């Protein structure tokens, strides 16, 4: 059930590309499945607003990323020396 809710939340956020103001918070689309990723784990955010997330890329590897470009925004991925990652990174 939690994955379904998270999937719906990601889909709704992915549909909106413009930042949205809501009760003192600013929502910004960091990455979505319209780009080079096709599956996401739960995102995490730190006190400075840095977001990290697990994602599966369209071209095969999975990894931990911080933005829409799987090359320049990769923290680490399975295209290199790692075999797998937890779906919820801690930052």
XYZ file of C-alpha atoms in Angstrom:
91
model
C 0.000 0.000 0.000
C 2.844 2.374 0.888
C 4.466 1.798 -2.529
C 1.182 2.543 -4.288
C 0.799 5.814 -2.360
C 4.442 6.744 -3.039
C 4.039 5.849 -6.717
C 0.967 8.074 -6.940
C 2.816 10.916 -5.205
C 5.771 10.604 -7.590
C 3.414 10.471 -10.583
C 1.564 13.588 -9.431
C 4.847 15.442 -8.799
C 6.204 14.271 -12.158
C 3.176 15.730 -13.929
C 3.992 19.192 -12.617
C 7.274 20.585 -13.894
C 6.899 24.049 -12.393
C 7.716 24.754 -8.728
C 4.590 25.078 -6.587
C 4.119 27.060 -3.363
C 2.190 25.312 -0.591
C 1.994 26.471 3.009
C 5.496 27.925 3.184
C 7.130 25.049 1.299
C 8.454 25.177 -2.234
C 8.140 21.980 -4.274
C 10.559 21.491 -7.153
C 10.669 18.569 -9.559
C 14.114 17.001 -9.068
C 13.708 14.031 -11.437
C 10.897 12.049 -12.993
C 10.194 9.074 -15.234
C 9.853 11.348 -18.261
C 13.663 11.569 -18.333
C 16.303 8.846 -18.080
C 14.849 7.008 -15.054
C 11.920 4.588 -15.037
C 11.553 3.505 -11.383
C 12.162 5.309 -8.087
C 12.597 4.396 -4.430
C 11.651 6.703 -1.567
C 13.471 10.043 -1.769
C 15.207 11.568 1.240
C 15.955 15.212 1.965
C 18.360 16.796 4.431
C 18.054 20.077 6.354
C 19.797 21.966 3.531
C 17.258 20.827 0.940
C 19.553 18.291 -0.779
C 17.534 15.395 -2.170
C 18.846 11.884 -2.802
C 16.941 8.956 -4.254
C 17.384 5.419 -5.533
C 16.376 4.983 -9.161
C 16.534 2.479 -11.988
C 17.769 3.981 -15.227
C 16.268 3.382 -18.656
C 19.609 1.945 -19.835
C 19.851 -0.668 -17.050
C 21.958 0.395 -14.031
C 20.430 1.380 -10.689
C 21.919 3.742 -8.155
C 21.708 6.685 -5.813
C 21.181 10.033 -7.547
C 20.627 13.683 -6.622
C 19.066 15.054 -9.823
C 17.799 14.420 -13.343
C 21.126 13.565 -15.024
C 22.167 9.989 -14.169
C 25.795 10.742 -15.063
C 26.528 14.091 -13.409
C 24.015 13.561 -10.548
C 25.135 10.016 -9.664
C 26.411 9.441 -6.149
C 27.107 5.788 -7.049
C 25.530 3.278 -9.407
C 25.724 -0.330 -10.554
C 27.438 0.696 -13.794
C 30.656 0.711 -11.734
C 31.984 -1.476 -8.940
C 28.746 -1.789 -6.915
C 26.178 -4.570 -7.324
C 23.144 -3.046 -5.579
C 21.840 -0.350 -3.244
C 19.123 0.084 -0.661
C 16.101 1.836 -2.094
C 16.146 4.589 0.550
C 19.432 6.467 0.882
C 20.389 8.329 4.060
C 21.871 11.799 3.638
